[in-house]
Short mmCIF file of N, CA and C in Angstrom, two decimals:
data_model
loop_
_atom_site.label_atom_id
_atom_site.label_comp_id
_atom_site.label_asym_id
_atom_site.label_seq_id
_atom_site.Cartn_x
_atom_site.Cartn_y
_atom_site.Cartn_z
N MET A 1 -36.08 17.07 -6.33
CA MET A 1 -36.15 16.38 -7.59
C MET A 1 -34.96 15.43 -7.69
N PRO A 2 -35.20 14.16 -7.82
CA PRO A 2 -34.09 13.20 -7.88
C PRO A 2 -33.35 13.28 -9.21
N GLY A 3 -32.09 13.00 -9.12
CA GLY A 3 -31.25 13.02 -10.32
C GLY A 3 -31.31 11.69 -11.05
N PRO A 4 -30.56 11.58 -12.10
CA PRO A 4 -30.53 10.32 -12.84
C PRO A 4 -29.92 9.22 -11.98
N PRO A 5 -30.33 7.99 -12.21
CA PRO A 5 -29.77 6.90 -11.39
C PRO A 5 -28.27 6.77 -11.62
N GLY A 6 -27.55 6.78 -10.53
CA GLY A 6 -26.09 6.63 -10.61
C GLY A 6 -25.40 7.88 -11.12
N GLY A 7 -26.10 8.99 -11.18
CA GLY A 7 -25.52 10.22 -11.72
C GLY A 7 -24.42 10.79 -10.86
N TYR A 8 -24.49 10.57 -9.56
CA TYR A 8 -23.50 11.15 -8.67
C TYR A 8 -22.57 10.11 -8.05
N GLY A 9 -22.73 8.89 -8.45
CA GLY A 9 -21.85 7.85 -7.92
C GLY A 9 -20.51 7.85 -8.62
N PRO A 10 -19.61 7.04 -8.13
CA PRO A 10 -18.29 6.97 -8.78
C PRO A 10 -18.44 6.36 -10.17
N PRO A 11 -17.56 6.74 -11.09
CA PRO A 11 -17.66 6.18 -12.44
C PRO A 11 -17.37 4.68 -12.43
N ARG A 12 -18.04 3.99 -13.32
CA ARG A 12 -17.83 2.54 -13.41
C ARG A 12 -16.44 2.28 -13.96
N PHE A 13 -15.79 1.28 -13.39
CA PHE A 13 -14.44 0.93 -13.82
C PHE A 13 -14.55 0.08 -15.07
N GLN A 14 -13.89 0.50 -16.14
CA GLN A 14 -13.92 -0.25 -17.38
C GLN A 14 -12.75 -1.21 -17.42
N GLY A 15 -12.98 -2.35 -18.01
CA GLY A 15 -11.95 -3.37 -18.10
C GLY A 15 -10.80 -2.96 -19.01
N VAL A 16 -9.70 -3.62 -18.86
CA VAL A 16 -8.54 -3.35 -19.70
C VAL A 16 -8.38 -4.48 -20.68
N SER A 17 -7.89 -4.16 -21.86
CA SER A 17 -7.74 -5.15 -22.91
C SER A 17 -6.39 -5.87 -22.78
N ALA A 18 -6.23 -6.90 -23.59
CA ALA A 18 -4.96 -7.64 -23.60
C ALA A 18 -3.84 -6.76 -24.14
N GLY A 19 -4.14 -5.92 -25.11
CA GLY A 19 -3.14 -5.00 -25.65
C GLY A 19 -2.68 -3.99 -24.62
N TYR A 20 -3.61 -3.53 -23.80
CA TYR A 20 -3.27 -2.59 -22.72
C TYR A 20 -2.34 -3.26 -21.72
N ARG A 21 -2.65 -4.51 -21.37
CA ARG A 21 -1.78 -5.25 -20.45
C ARG A 21 -0.39 -5.43 -21.05
N ARG A 22 -0.35 -5.75 -22.35
CA ARG A 22 0.93 -5.98 -23.02
C ARG A 22 1.76 -4.70 -23.02
N TRP A 23 1.15 -3.56 -23.36
CA TRP A 23 1.89 -2.30 -23.38
C TRP A 23 2.33 -1.87 -21.99
N ALA A 24 1.53 -2.17 -20.99
CA ALA A 24 1.94 -1.86 -19.62
C ALA A 24 3.22 -2.63 -19.28
N GLY A 25 3.28 -3.89 -19.66
CA GLY A 25 4.48 -4.69 -19.41
C GLY A 25 5.68 -4.21 -20.21
N VAL A 26 5.44 -3.84 -21.47
CA VAL A 26 6.54 -3.36 -22.32
C VAL A 26 7.11 -2.06 -21.76
N LEU A 27 6.24 -1.13 -21.40
CA LEU A 27 6.72 0.14 -20.85
C LEU A 27 7.46 -0.06 -19.53
N LEU A 28 6.96 -0.98 -18.71
CA LEU A 28 7.63 -1.23 -17.44
C LEU A 28 9.02 -1.84 -17.66
N ARG A 29 9.11 -2.79 -18.58
CA ARG A 29 10.43 -3.40 -18.86
C ARG A 29 11.39 -2.38 -19.46
N LEU A 30 10.90 -1.51 -20.34
CA LEU A 30 11.77 -0.47 -20.91
C LEU A 30 12.26 0.51 -19.84
N ALA A 31 11.38 0.88 -18.93
CA ALA A 31 11.78 1.79 -17.86
C ALA A 31 12.83 1.14 -16.96
N ILE A 32 12.65 -0.14 -16.67
CA ILE A 32 13.65 -0.85 -15.86
C ILE A 32 14.98 -0.94 -16.59
N ALA A 33 14.94 -1.18 -17.91
CA ALA A 33 16.17 -1.26 -18.69
C ALA A 33 16.89 0.09 -18.73
N VAL A 34 16.15 1.17 -18.93
CA VAL A 34 16.77 2.50 -18.96
C VAL A 34 17.36 2.83 -17.59
N ALA A 35 16.65 2.50 -16.52
CA ALA A 35 17.18 2.76 -15.17
C ALA A 35 18.44 1.94 -14.93
N GLY A 36 18.46 0.71 -15.38
CA GLY A 36 19.66 -0.12 -15.23
C GLY A 36 20.84 0.44 -15.99
N LEU A 37 20.59 0.90 -17.22
CA LEU A 37 21.68 1.51 -17.99
C LEU A 37 22.19 2.79 -17.33
N MET A 38 21.30 3.53 -16.71
CA MET A 38 21.72 4.75 -16.02
C MET A 38 22.60 4.42 -14.82
N VAL A 39 22.27 3.37 -14.11
CA VAL A 39 23.09 2.97 -12.96
C VAL A 39 24.47 2.52 -13.43
N VAL A 40 24.50 1.72 -14.50
CA VAL A 40 25.78 1.26 -15.04
C VAL A 40 26.61 2.45 -15.52
N ALA A 41 25.98 3.41 -16.19
CA ALA A 41 26.70 4.60 -16.67
C ALA A 41 27.24 5.42 -15.50
N PHE A 42 26.47 5.52 -14.43
CA PHE A 42 26.94 6.28 -13.27
C PHE A 42 28.16 5.61 -12.64
N VAL A 43 28.08 4.30 -12.47
CA VAL A 43 29.22 3.57 -11.88
C VAL A 43 30.44 3.69 -12.79
N ALA A 44 30.24 3.53 -14.10
CA ALA A 44 31.37 3.66 -15.03
C ALA A 44 31.93 5.08 -14.98
N GLY A 45 31.08 6.08 -14.85
CA GLY A 45 31.56 7.45 -14.75
C GLY A 45 32.42 7.68 -13.51
N VAL A 46 32.00 7.10 -12.39
CA VAL A 46 32.80 7.23 -11.16
C VAL A 46 34.14 6.52 -11.33
N VAL A 47 34.12 5.34 -11.94
CA VAL A 47 35.38 4.59 -12.17
C VAL A 47 36.30 5.39 -13.09
N PHE A 48 35.74 5.96 -14.16
CA PHE A 48 36.56 6.77 -15.07
C PHE A 48 37.13 7.99 -14.36
N LEU A 49 36.34 8.61 -13.51
CA LEU A 49 36.82 9.78 -12.79
C LEU A 49 37.96 9.42 -11.82
N VAL A 50 37.83 8.30 -11.13
CA VAL A 50 38.89 7.86 -10.22
C VAL A 50 40.15 7.52 -11.00
N LYS A 51 39.96 6.87 -12.16
CA LYS A 51 41.12 6.52 -12.98
C LYS A 51 41.81 7.78 -13.53
N ALA A 52 41.03 8.78 -13.91
CA ALA A 52 41.60 10.02 -14.42
C ALA A 52 42.32 10.79 -13.32
N ASP A 53 41.82 10.70 -12.10
CA ASP A 53 42.43 11.40 -10.98
C ASP A 53 43.71 10.74 -10.53
N ALA A 54 43.85 9.44 -10.79
CA ALA A 54 45.02 8.71 -10.32
C ALA A 54 46.27 9.05 -11.13
N ASP A 55 46.11 9.36 -12.40
CA ASP A 55 47.28 9.59 -13.24
C ASP A 55 46.98 10.74 -14.21
N VAL A 56 47.94 11.62 -14.39
CA VAL A 56 47.76 12.77 -15.27
C VAL A 56 47.65 12.33 -16.73
N ASP A 57 48.31 11.25 -17.08
CA ASP A 57 48.28 10.77 -18.47
C ASP A 57 46.91 10.19 -18.85
N ASP A 58 46.07 9.86 -17.88
CA ASP A 58 44.75 9.29 -18.15
C ASP A 58 43.64 10.33 -17.99
N ALA A 59 43.92 11.58 -18.34
CA ALA A 59 42.95 12.65 -18.15
C ALA A 59 41.73 12.50 -19.06
N ALA A 60 41.87 11.79 -20.15
CA ALA A 60 40.75 11.61 -21.07
C ALA A 60 39.60 10.85 -20.40
N TYR A 61 39.91 10.04 -19.41
CA TYR A 61 38.85 9.31 -18.71
C TYR A 61 37.91 10.27 -17.95
N GLY A 62 38.43 11.39 -17.53
CA GLY A 62 37.59 12.39 -16.88
C GLY A 62 36.56 12.96 -17.84
N TYR A 63 36.99 13.17 -19.08
CA TYR A 63 36.04 13.65 -20.08
C TYR A 63 34.99 12.58 -20.41
N LEU A 64 35.39 11.34 -20.42
CA LEU A 64 34.42 10.25 -20.63
C LEU A 64 33.40 10.21 -19.49
N ALA A 65 33.88 10.45 -18.28
CA ALA A 65 32.97 10.49 -17.13
C ALA A 65 31.96 11.62 -17.28
N LEU A 66 32.42 12.79 -17.71
CA LEU A 66 31.51 13.91 -17.92
C LEU A 66 30.48 13.60 -19.01
N ILE A 67 30.93 12.98 -20.08
CA ILE A 67 30.00 12.61 -21.16
C ILE A 67 28.96 11.64 -20.66
N LEU A 68 29.37 10.67 -19.86
CA LEU A 68 28.40 9.71 -19.30
C LEU A 68 27.40 10.41 -18.38
N TRP A 69 27.86 11.36 -17.58
CA TRP A 69 26.95 12.05 -16.68
C TRP A 69 25.98 12.95 -17.44
N PHE A 70 26.43 13.55 -18.54
CA PHE A 70 25.50 14.31 -19.37
C PHE A 70 24.47 13.38 -20.02
N ALA A 71 24.92 12.19 -20.40
CA ALA A 71 23.97 11.21 -20.96
C ALA A 71 22.95 10.79 -19.91
N ILE A 72 23.38 10.64 -18.69
CA ILE A 72 22.44 10.30 -17.60
C ILE A 72 21.44 11.43 -17.42
N ALA A 73 21.91 12.66 -17.44
CA ALA A 73 21.00 13.81 -17.29
C ALA A 73 20.01 13.87 -18.45
N ALA A 74 20.44 13.51 -19.65
CA ALA A 74 19.55 13.51 -20.80
C ALA A 74 18.56 12.35 -20.74
N ALA A 75 18.92 11.28 -20.08
CA ALA A 75 18.05 10.10 -20.01
C ALA A 75 16.99 10.21 -18.91
N ILE A 76 17.12 11.15 -18.01
CA ILE A 76 16.13 11.30 -16.93
C ILE A 76 14.73 11.58 -17.48
N PRO A 77 14.54 12.51 -18.43
CA PRO A 77 13.19 12.69 -18.98
C PRO A 77 12.66 11.45 -19.69
N VAL A 78 13.55 10.70 -20.33
CA VAL A 78 13.12 9.46 -20.99
C VAL A 78 12.64 8.46 -19.95
N LEU A 79 13.38 8.35 -18.86
CA LEU A 79 12.98 7.44 -17.80
C LEU A 79 11.63 7.86 -17.21
N LEU A 80 11.43 9.13 -17.00
CA LEU A 80 10.15 9.61 -16.48
C LEU A 80 9.02 9.36 -17.48
N ALA A 81 9.31 9.59 -18.76
CA ALA A 81 8.28 9.39 -19.79
C ALA A 81 7.90 7.92 -19.93
N LEU A 82 8.79 7.03 -19.64
CA LEU A 82 8.47 5.60 -19.68
C LEU A 82 7.91 5.10 -18.35
N GLY A 83 8.49 5.57 -17.27
CA GLY A 83 8.16 5.02 -15.96
C GLY A 83 6.80 5.43 -15.42
N ILE A 84 6.44 6.69 -15.57
CA ILE A 84 5.17 7.14 -15.00
C ILE A 84 3.98 6.47 -15.68
N PRO A 85 3.89 6.45 -17.02
CA PRO A 85 2.77 5.72 -17.62
C PRO A 85 2.80 4.23 -17.31
N ALA A 86 4.01 3.66 -17.22
CA ALA A 86 4.10 2.23 -16.92
C ALA A 86 3.54 1.92 -15.54
N ILE A 87 3.84 2.76 -14.57
CA ILE A 87 3.32 2.55 -13.21
C ILE A 87 1.81 2.72 -13.18
N VAL A 88 1.31 3.75 -13.85
CA VAL A 88 -0.14 3.99 -13.87
C VAL A 88 -0.87 2.84 -14.56
N MET A 89 -0.33 2.40 -15.70
CA MET A 89 -0.98 1.32 -16.45
C MET A 89 -0.92 0.01 -15.67
N THR A 90 0.22 -0.30 -15.07
CA THR A 90 0.35 -1.53 -14.30
C THR A 90 -0.58 -1.52 -13.10
N ARG A 91 -0.71 -0.37 -12.48
CA ARG A 91 -1.64 -0.26 -11.34
C ARG A 91 -3.08 -0.49 -11.77
N ARG A 92 -3.44 0.05 -12.94
CA ARG A 92 -4.79 -0.15 -13.43
C ARG A 92 -5.04 -1.62 -13.80
N VAL A 93 -4.05 -2.29 -14.38
CA VAL A 93 -4.18 -3.71 -14.71
C VAL A 93 -4.36 -4.53 -13.44
N ARG A 94 -3.56 -4.23 -12.42
CA ARG A 94 -3.69 -4.97 -11.15
C ARG A 94 -5.03 -4.71 -10.48
N GLN A 95 -5.51 -3.48 -10.57
CA GLN A 95 -6.82 -3.17 -10.00
C GLN A 95 -7.91 -3.95 -10.73
N GLN A 96 -7.81 -4.05 -12.05
CA GLN A 96 -8.80 -4.81 -12.81
C GLN A 96 -8.73 -6.29 -12.44
N GLU A 97 -7.52 -6.83 -12.30
CA GLU A 97 -7.38 -8.24 -11.91
C GLU A 97 -7.98 -8.48 -10.53
N ARG A 98 -7.77 -7.53 -9.63
CA ARG A 98 -8.33 -7.67 -8.29
C ARG A 98 -9.86 -7.61 -8.32
N LEU A 99 -10.42 -6.71 -9.13
CA LEU A 99 -11.87 -6.63 -9.26
C LEU A 99 -12.44 -7.89 -9.87
N ASP A 100 -11.77 -8.44 -10.89
CA ASP A 100 -12.22 -9.68 -11.51
C ASP A 100 -12.16 -10.83 -10.51
N HIS A 101 -11.08 -10.87 -9.73
CA HIS A 101 -10.93 -11.94 -8.74
C HIS A 101 -12.01 -11.84 -7.68
N ASP A 102 -12.30 -10.62 -7.21
CA ASP A 102 -13.34 -10.43 -6.20
C ASP A 102 -14.71 -10.82 -6.74
N ALA A 103 -14.97 -10.50 -8.02
CA ALA A 103 -16.26 -10.84 -8.61
C ALA A 103 -16.41 -12.35 -8.73
N VAL A 104 -15.36 -13.04 -9.10
CA VAL A 104 -15.42 -14.49 -9.20
C VAL A 104 -15.56 -15.10 -7.81
N TYR A 105 -14.87 -14.51 -6.83
CA TYR A 105 -14.95 -15.03 -5.47
C TYR A 105 -16.36 -14.88 -4.90
N ARG A 106 -17.04 -13.76 -5.23
CA ARG A 106 -18.39 -13.56 -4.75
C ARG A 106 -19.41 -14.35 -5.55
N GLY A 107 -19.00 -14.93 -6.65
CA GLY A 107 -19.91 -15.73 -7.46
C GLY A 107 -20.58 -14.93 -8.56
N LEU A 108 -20.12 -13.73 -8.84
CA LEU A 108 -20.69 -12.93 -9.90
C LEU A 108 -19.95 -13.17 -11.20
N LYS A 109 -20.63 -13.02 -12.28
CA LYS A 109 -19.97 -13.06 -13.58
C LYS A 109 -19.40 -11.69 -13.85
N VAL A 110 -18.45 -11.61 -14.77
CA VAL A 110 -17.75 -10.36 -15.04
C VAL A 110 -18.73 -9.28 -15.51
N GLY A 111 -19.71 -9.61 -16.30
CA GLY A 111 -20.66 -8.64 -16.80
C GLY A 111 -21.66 -8.16 -15.76
N GLU A 112 -21.77 -8.82 -14.62
CA GLU A 112 -22.75 -8.45 -13.60
C GLU A 112 -22.22 -7.45 -12.60
N GLN A 113 -20.98 -7.04 -12.72
CA GLN A 113 -20.40 -6.10 -11.75
C GLN A 113 -21.16 -4.86 -11.86
#
């Protein structure tokens, strides 16, 4: 007994909206910004630690380095929460653009896919 037409095939790929594309870009830029701030904080923490180690009177810089490293540890979940959806959404947008480009190249209209 045959099943419904297309019942066992792969699901049809649905298009993405302009708002989806916009949010994918926003999340990606935010993830890049958070990662950049984490790199700057790490470098500043290392500089503070070296400065604190060089002189006993500058011991407070060591505490600043520790505070920065705790901030980096706290920002890791934020980076993951921004970065993973951004990568997934950007990948889906690029896949949709590739499918649209292939359909136009083959001479099909977008609705005929």
